[in-house]
mmCIF file of C-alpha atoms in Angstrom:
data_model
loop_
_atom_site.group_PDB
_atom_site.id
_atom_site.type_symbol
_atom_site.label_atom_id
_atom_site.label_comp_id
_atom_site.label_asym_id
_atom_site.label_seq_id
_atom_site.Cartn_x
_atom_site.Cartn_y
_atom_site.Cartn_z
ATOM 1 C CA ARG A 1 29.250 -49.748 90.982
ATOM 2 C CA ASP A 2 32.493 -49.190 92.908
ATOM 3 C CA TYR A 3 35.382 -48.589 90.518
ATOM 4 C CA SER A 4 38.737 -50.223 91.109
ATOM 5 C CA LEU A 5 41.921 -48.187 90.804
ATOM 6 C CA GLN A 6 42.812 -50.048 87.606
ATOM 7 C CA LYS A 7 39.394 -49.264 86.114
ATOM 8 C CA VAL A 8 39.883 -45.566 86.871
ATOM 9 C CA ARG A 9 43.284 -45.640 85.183
ATOM 10 C CA ASP A 10 41.840 -47.382 82.119
ATOM 11 C CA ASP A 11 39.084 -44.761 81.820
ATOM 12 C CA VAL A 12 41.595 -41.923 82.170
ATOM 13 C CA ASP A 13 43.704 -43.441 79.386
ATOM 14 C CA LEU A 14 40.647 -43.651 77.117
ATOM 15 C CA SER A 15 39.715 -40.076 77.914
ATOM 16 C CA ILE A 16 43.233 -38.817 77.153
ATOM 17 C CA LYS A 17 42.922 -40.428 73.725
ATOM 18 C CA GLY A 18 39.892 -38.226 73.082
ATOM 19 C CA GLU A 19 36.998 -40.412 74.188
ATOM 20 C CA PRO A 20 34.608 -38.863 76.757
ATOM 21 C CA ILE A 21 33.834 -41.262 79.573
ATOM 22 C CA GLU A 22 30.690 -41.266 81.709
ATOM 23 C CA PHE A 23 30.035 -43.667 84.553
ATOM 24 C CA GLU A 24 28.259 -43.987 87.884
ATOM 25 C CA THR A 25 29.946 -45.125 91.052
ATOM 26 C CA ARG A 26 29.837 -44.568 94.809
ATOM 27 C CA HIS A 27 32.033 -42.256 96.830
ATOM 28 C CA ARG A 28 32.523 -42.010 100.532
ATOM 29 C CA HIS A 29 31.490 -38.594 101.862
ATOM 30 C CA LYS A 30 33.547 -36.828 104.509
ATOM 31 C CA ASP A 31 30.791 -37.605 107.035
ATOM 32 C CA GLY A 32 31.344 -41.332 106.377
ATOM 33 C CA SER A 33 28.209 -41.930 104.302
ATOM 34 C CA ARG A 34 28.251 -43.531 100.860
ATOM 35 C CA ARG A 35 26.991 -41.318 98.022
ATOM 36 C CA ASP A 36 25.953 -42.179 94.473
ATOM 37 C CA VAL A 37 27.956 -40.112 91.992
ATOM 38 C CA ALA A 38 27.869 -39.580 88.222
ATOM 39 C CA VAL A 39 31.334 -38.842 86.810
ATOM 40 C CA THR A 40 32.213 -37.401 83.401
ATOM 41 C CA LEU A 41 35.802 -37.439 82.098
ATOM 42 C CA ARG A 42 36.671 -35.295 79.082
ATOM 43 C CA PRO A 43 40.009 -34.454 77.450
ATOM 44 C CA ILE A 44 40.963 -30.775 77.385
ATOM 45 C CA THR A 45 43.995 -28.850 76.167
ATOM 46 C CA LEU A 46 45.438 -26.112 78.369
ATOM 47 C CA ASN A 47 48.634 -24.292 77.467
ATOM 48 C CA GLU A 48 49.331 -27.025 74.931
ATOM 49 C CA ARG A 49 49.057 -29.652 77.629
ATOM 50 C CA ARG A 50 46.627 -32.567 77.386
ATOM 51 C CA LEU A 51 44.633 -32.763 80.591
ATOM 52 C CA ILE A 52 41.539 -34.509 81.876
ATOM 53 C CA SER A 53 38.474 -32.617 83.081
ATOM 54 C CA ALA A 54 36.622 -34.613 85.713
ATOM 55 C CA VAL A 55 33.128 -33.479 86.710
ATOM 56 C CA SER A 56 31.169 -35.337 89.356
ATOM 57 C CA GLN A 57 27.557 -34.892 90.358
ATOM 58 C CA ASP A 58 25.860 -36.216 93.473
ATOM 59 C CA ILE A 59 22.918 -38.327 92.265
ATOM 60 C CA THR A 60 22.117 -40.049 95.557
ATOM 61 C CA GLU A 61 18.551 -38.732 95.771
ATOM 62 C CA HIS A 62 17.919 -39.506 92.111
ATOM 63 C CA LYS A 63 19.117 -43.097 92.539
ATOM 64 C CA ALA A 64 17.017 -43.453 95.677
ATOM 65 C CA ARG A 65 13.923 -42.378 93.719
ATOM 66 C CA GLU A 66 14.817 -44.824 90.957
ATOM 67 C CA ARG A 67 15.157 -47.670 93.441
ATOM 68 C CA ALA A 68 11.875 -46.753 95.117
ATOM 69 C CA LEU A 69 10.045 -46.746 91.770
ATOM 70 C CA GLN A 70 11.637 -50.066 90.827
ATOM 71 C CA GLU A 71 10.666 -51.640 94.149
ATOM 72 C CA LYS A 72 7.116 -50.313 93.775
ATOM 73 C CA ALA A 73 6.844 -51.754 90.245
ATOM 74 C CA GLU A 74 8.213 -55.118 91.378
ATOM 75 C CA ARG A 75 5.823 -55.184 94.321
ATOM 76 C CA LEU A 76 2.868 -54.403 92.035
ATOM 77 C CA GLN A 77 3.895 -57.220 89.688
ATOM 78 C CA ALA A 78 4.156 -59.599 92.632
ATOM 79 C CA LEU A 79 0.716 -58.606 93.938
ATOM 80 C CA ASN A 80 -0.784 -59.152 90.493
ATOM 81 C CA ARG A 81 0.716 -62.657 90.465
ATOM 82 C CA TYR A 82 -0.538 -63.407 93.955
ATOM 83 C CA TYR A 83 -4.095 -62.283 93.258
ATOM 84 C CA ALA A 84 -4.112 -64.264 90.012
ATOM 85 C CA MET A 85 -3.012 -67.207 92.148
ATOM 86 C CA LEU A 86 -5.920 -66.615 94.542
ATOM 87 C CA THR A 87 -8.430 -66.343 91.696
ATOM 88 C CA SER A 88 -7.213 -69.518 89.996
ATOM 89 C CA THR A 89 -7.342 -71.421 93.264
ATOM 90 C CA SER A 90 -10.946 -70.318 93.851
ATOM 91 C CA GLU A 91 -11.852 -71.530 90.346
ATOM 92 C CA ALA A 92 -10.141 -74.874 90.991
ATOM 93 C CA VAL A 93 -12.040 -75.293 94.259
ATOM 94 C CA VAL A 94 -15.348 -74.958 92.407
ATOM 95 C CA ARG A 95 -14.279 -77.217 89.539
ATOM 96 C CA LEU A 96 -12.537 -80.092 91.349
ATOM 97 C CA ARG A 97 -14.323 -82.293 93.860
ATOM 98 C CA ASP A 98 -11.502 -84.782 94.413
ATOM 99 C CA PRO A 99 -9.147 -83.480 97.167
ATOM 100 C CA ASP A 100 -6.090 -85.120 95.610
ATOM 101 C CA LEU A 101 -6.750 -83.479 92.253
ATOM 102 C CA LEU A 102 -7.324 -80.162 94.005
ATOM 103 C CA HIS A 103 -4.049 -80.455 95.902
ATOM 104 C CA ARG A 104 -2.131 -81.155 92.694
ATOM 105 C CA GLU A 105 -3.801 -78.202 91.012
ATOM 106 C CA LEU A 106 -3.005 -76.003 94.003
ATOM 107 C CA CYS A 107 0.706 -76.843 93.885
ATOM 108 C CA GLY A 108 0.847 -76.104 90.168
ATOM 109 C CA ILE A 109 -0.881 -72.747 90.649
ATOM 110 C CA LEU A 110 1.501 -71.716 93.421
ATOM 111 C CA VAL A 111 4.536 -72.431 91.237
ATOM 112 C CA GLU A 112 3.277 -71.331 87.805
ATOM 113 C CA LEU A 113 1.240 -68.263 88.769
ATOM 114 C CA GLY A 114 2.644 -67.407 92.181
ATOM 115 C CA GLY A 115 6.253 -67.662 91.026
ATOM 116 C CA PHE A 116 7.347 -69.824 93.959
ATOM 117 C CA GLY A 117 10.123 -72.328 93.448
ATOM 118 C CA PHE A 118 8.519 -75.372 95.037
ATOM 119 C CA ALA A 119 5.219 -76.306 96.687
ATOM 120 C CA TRP A 120 3.938 -79.542 98.176
ATOM 121 C CA VAL A 121 0.956 -80.777 100.169
ATOM 122 C CA GLY A 122 1.580 -83.176 103.031
ATOM 123 C CA LYS A 123 -1.069 -85.340 104.681
ATOM 124 C CA VAL A 124 -1.092 -87.171 107.994
ATOM 125 C CA THR A 125 -1.608 -90.938 107.645
ATOM 126 C CA ASP A 126 -3.287 -93.215 110.164
ATOM 127 C CA ASN A 127 0.075 -94.164 111.702
ATOM 128 C CA GLY A 128 1.043 -90.519 112.268
ATOM 129 C CA THR A 129 3.445 -90.189 109.343
ATOM 130 C CA ILE A 130 3.306 -87.128 107.107
ATOM 131 C CA VAL A 131 3.511 -88.029 103.421
ATOM 132 C CA ALA A 132 3.483 -85.894 100.295
ATOM 133 C CA VAL A 133 0.300 -86.248 98.220
ATOM 134 C CA ALA A 134 1.050 -83.485 95.694
ATOM 135 C CA GLN A 135 3.999 -81.360 94.604
ATOM 136 C CA ALA A 136 5.166 -78.964 91.891
ATOM 137 C CA GLY A 137 8.304 -77.007 91.100
ATOM 138 C CA ARG A 138 12.037 -77.570 91.267
ATOM 139 C CA SER A 139 13.400 -79.888 93.914
ATOM 140 C CA ASP A 140 16.351 -82.228 93.427
ATOM 141 C CA VAL A 141 15.956 -83.619 96.926
ATOM 142 C CA PRO A 142 13.562 -86.591 97.318
ATOM 143 C CA ILE A 143 10.342 -85.391 98.876
ATOM 144 C CA GLU A 144 10.676 -88.072 101.573
ATOM 145 C CA LEU A 145 13.471 -86.032 103.160
ATOM 146 C CA LEU A 146 10.939 -83.285 103.811
ATOM 147 C CA ASP A 147 8.362 -85.657 105.301
ATOM 148 C CA ALA A 148 8.360 -86.561 108.973
ATOM 149 C CA THR A 149 6.300 -87.921 111.811
ATOM 150 C CA LEU A 150 4.204 -85.709 114.030
ATOM 151 C CA THR A 151 6.792 -86.023 116.791
ATOM 152 C CA ALA A 152 9.558 -84.483 114.656
ATOM 153 C CA GLU A 153 10.491 -80.815 115.042
ATOM 154 C CA THR A 154 9.869 -79.233 111.645
ATOM 155 C CA PRO A 155 7.774 -76.292 110.396
ATOM 156 C CA VAL A 156 5.335 -78.801 108.918
ATOM 157 C CA THR A 157 4.733 -80.640 112.194
ATOM 158 C CA ALA A 158 4.538 -77.316 114.064
ATOM 159 C CA ALA A 159 1.773 -76.150 111.710
ATOM 160 C CA LEU A 160 -0.135 -79.406 112.117
ATOM 161 C CA ARG A 161 0.107 -79.343 115.914
ATOM 162 C CA SER A 162 -0.687 -75.651 116.367
ATOM 163 C CA HIS A 163 -3.179 -75.276 113.483
ATOM 164 C CA GLN A 164 -1.323 -72.030 112.716
ATOM 165 C CA PRO A 165 0.854 -70.963 109.771
ATOM 166 C CA GLN A 166 4.600 -71.317 110.248
ATOM 167 C CA ILE A 167 6.708 -68.655 108.528
ATOM 168 C CA ILE A 168 10.488 -68.813 108.185
ATOM 169 C CA ASN A 169 11.714 -65.788 106.265
ATOM 170 C CA ASP A 170 15.409 -66.597 106.620
ATOM 171 C CA ILE A 171 16.205 -70.303 106.622
ATOM 172 C CA THR A 172 19.921 -69.615 107.030
ATOM 173 C CA GLY A 173 19.145 -68.047 110.410
ATOM 174 C CA THR A 174 17.373 -71.189 111.632
ATOM 175 C CA SER A 175 19.090 -73.487 114.099
ATOM 176 C CA ALA A 176 21.363 -75.867 112.236
ATOM 177 C CA GLY A 177 21.349 -79.645 112.402
ATOM 178 C CA HIS A 178 17.949 -80.429 110.862
ATOM 179 C CA ASP A 179 17.722 -82.652 107.794
ATOM 180 C CA TRP A 180 14.803 -80.661 106.410
ATOM 181 C CA MET A 181 16.786 -77.418 106.544
ATOM 182 C CA SER A 182 19.794 -78.907 104.757
ATOM 183 C CA ALA A 183 17.546 -80.301 102.025
ATOM 184 C CA VAL A 184 15.801 -76.971 101.468
ATOM 185 C CA LEU A 185 19.021 -74.938 101.434
ATOM 186 C CA ALA A 186 20.614 -77.407 99.022
ATOM 187 C CA ASN A 187 17.910 -76.511 96.508
ATOM 188 C CA GLY A 188 18.609 -72.792 96.775
ATOM 189 C CA TYR A 189 15.569 -71.824 98.843
ATOM 190 C CA ARG A 190 15.891 -69.175 101.531
ATOM 191 C CA SER A 191 12.367 -68.741 102.905
ATOM 192 C CA LEU A 192 9.321 -70.941 103.386
ATOM 193 C CA ALA A 193 5.796 -70.910 104.729
ATOM 194 C CA VAL A 194 3.525 -73.735 105.904
ATOM 195 C CA PHE A 195 -0.271 -73.359 106.013
ATOM 196 C CA PRO A 196 -2.712 -75.894 107.530
ATOM 197 C CA LEU A 197 -5.602 -77.079 105.336
ATOM 198 C CA LEU A 198 -8.970 -77.631 107.017
ATOM 199 C CA ALA A 199 -10.962 -80.789 106.266
ATOM 200 C CA ALA A 200 -13.792 -82.450 108.197
ATOM 201 C CA GLY A 201 -13.331 -80.033 111.082
ATOM 202 C CA GLN A 202 -9.659 -80.943 111.467
ATOM 203 C CA PHE A 203 -6.302 -80.014 109.968
ATOM 204 C CA PRO A 204 -4.973 -83.307 108.553
ATOM 205 C CA SER A 205 -2.832 -81.708 105.833
ATOM 206 C CA VAL A 206 -0.645 -78.705 105.090
ATOM 207 C CA VAL A 207 0.657 -76.883 102.052
ATOM 208 C CA THR A 208 4.322 -75.827 102.157
ATOM 209 C CA VAL A 209 5.709 -73.153 99.840
ATOM 210 C CA TYR A 210 9.377 -72.297 99.187
ATOM 211 C CA ALA A 211 10.937 -69.125 97.774
ATOM 212 C CA THR A 212 14.496 -68.480 96.616
ATOM 213 C CA ALA A 213 14.596 -65.012 98.201
ATOM 214 C CA PRO A 214 14.656 -64.380 101.953
ATOM 215 C CA HIS A 215 11.879 -62.387 103.626
ATOM 216 C CA GLN A 216 9.413 -63.311 100.895
ATOM 217 C CA PHE A 217 6.414 -63.876 103.167
ATOM 218 C CA ASP A 218 5.345 -60.474 104.483
ATOM 219 C CA ASP A 219 2.073 -59.863 106.356
ATOM 220 C CA GLU A 220 0.139 -59.081 103.179
ATOM 221 C CA LEU A 221 1.169 -62.310 101.481
ATOM 222 C CA VAL A 222 0.525 -64.386 104.612
ATOM 223 C CA ASN A 223 -2.991 -62.905 104.852
ATOM 224 C CA LEU A 224 -3.586 -63.765 101.207
ATOM 225 C CA PHE A 225 -2.467 -67.357 101.810
ATOM 226 C CA ASN A 226 -4.777 -67.548 104.813
ATOM 227 C CA ARG A 227 -7.665 -66.536 102.546
ATOM 228 C CA LEU A 228 -6.582 -69.083 99.951
ATOM 229 C CA THR A 229 -6.365 -71.994 102.375
ATOM 230 C CA SER A 230 -9.601 -70.959 104.094
ATOM 231 C CA ASN A 231 -11.398 -71.029 100.744
ATOM 232 C CA ILE A 232 -10.127 -74.552 100.132
ATOM 233 C CA GLY A 233 -11.156 -75.705 103.606
ATOM 234 C CA PHE A 234 -14.638 -74.214 103.518
ATOM 235 C CA ALA A 235 -15.297 -75.607 100.041
ATOM 236 C CA GLN A 236 -14.201 -79.104 101.041
ATOM 237 C CA GLU A 237 -16.322 -78.907 104.181
ATOM 238 C CA ALA A 238 -19.359 -77.864 102.114
ATOM 239 C CA LYS A 239 -18.791 -80.638 99.565
ATOM 240 C CA ALA A 240 -18.482 -83.227 102.344
ATOM 241 C CA ALA A 241 -21.698 -81.977 103.965
ATOM 242 C CA ASN A 242 -23.576 -82.107 100.641
ATOM 243 C CA ALA A 243 -22.300 -85.630 99.982
ATOM 244 C CA ALA A 244 -23.499 -86.750 103.414
ATOM 245 C CA THR A 245 -27.058 -85.584 102.717
ATOM 246 C CA ILE A 246 -27.348 -87.374 99.382
#
């Protein structure tokens, strides 16, 4: 961390009293770059004078390796969650024949296993309104504020019209003035993704997922969601075809 002048003075006072002090901070190098530094303060006596020995060591590369290992571990944990999410969804597809039950199960899996803050499935009604049929997670805003008609300009309607996923990795960078954006931001979410769900050869519904961190939906995660939603669509198509032949 960056030490304040008062914090430096406090540490010097402690060191003068005989207590060695070790801390990490950041210094500005003469070339203008910021460097990670480990500092050790020790009391010494020289010619009967009490002085402070200050030794600093550049640990920038060490800290960079630490951060890289931490990011790699966090990414591995996230991937494990996401693939567990995919596996559980595939099991639910086989087990549940009712689409509404499947949608509720899907939302729960996305929140509980995927670690996302909020997930909901919206479906287009006969009059062109999009209504929520399933949801899970934390949302203090009524779900109706996130619904719309097909003529509205939202990520949900864009996904339904284009039949393509809609990814917003930084909601704060989206054009202001939309009710849906204000509702999402008010709940602490910073990124979202919307994926169409295939049924009967069409895309009458979508699943929307929210994350508290920006830039959550990278290419690998989007591809995994595409696999997940494709599995749901193909299974529902197969079940509908089998039902029609009975």
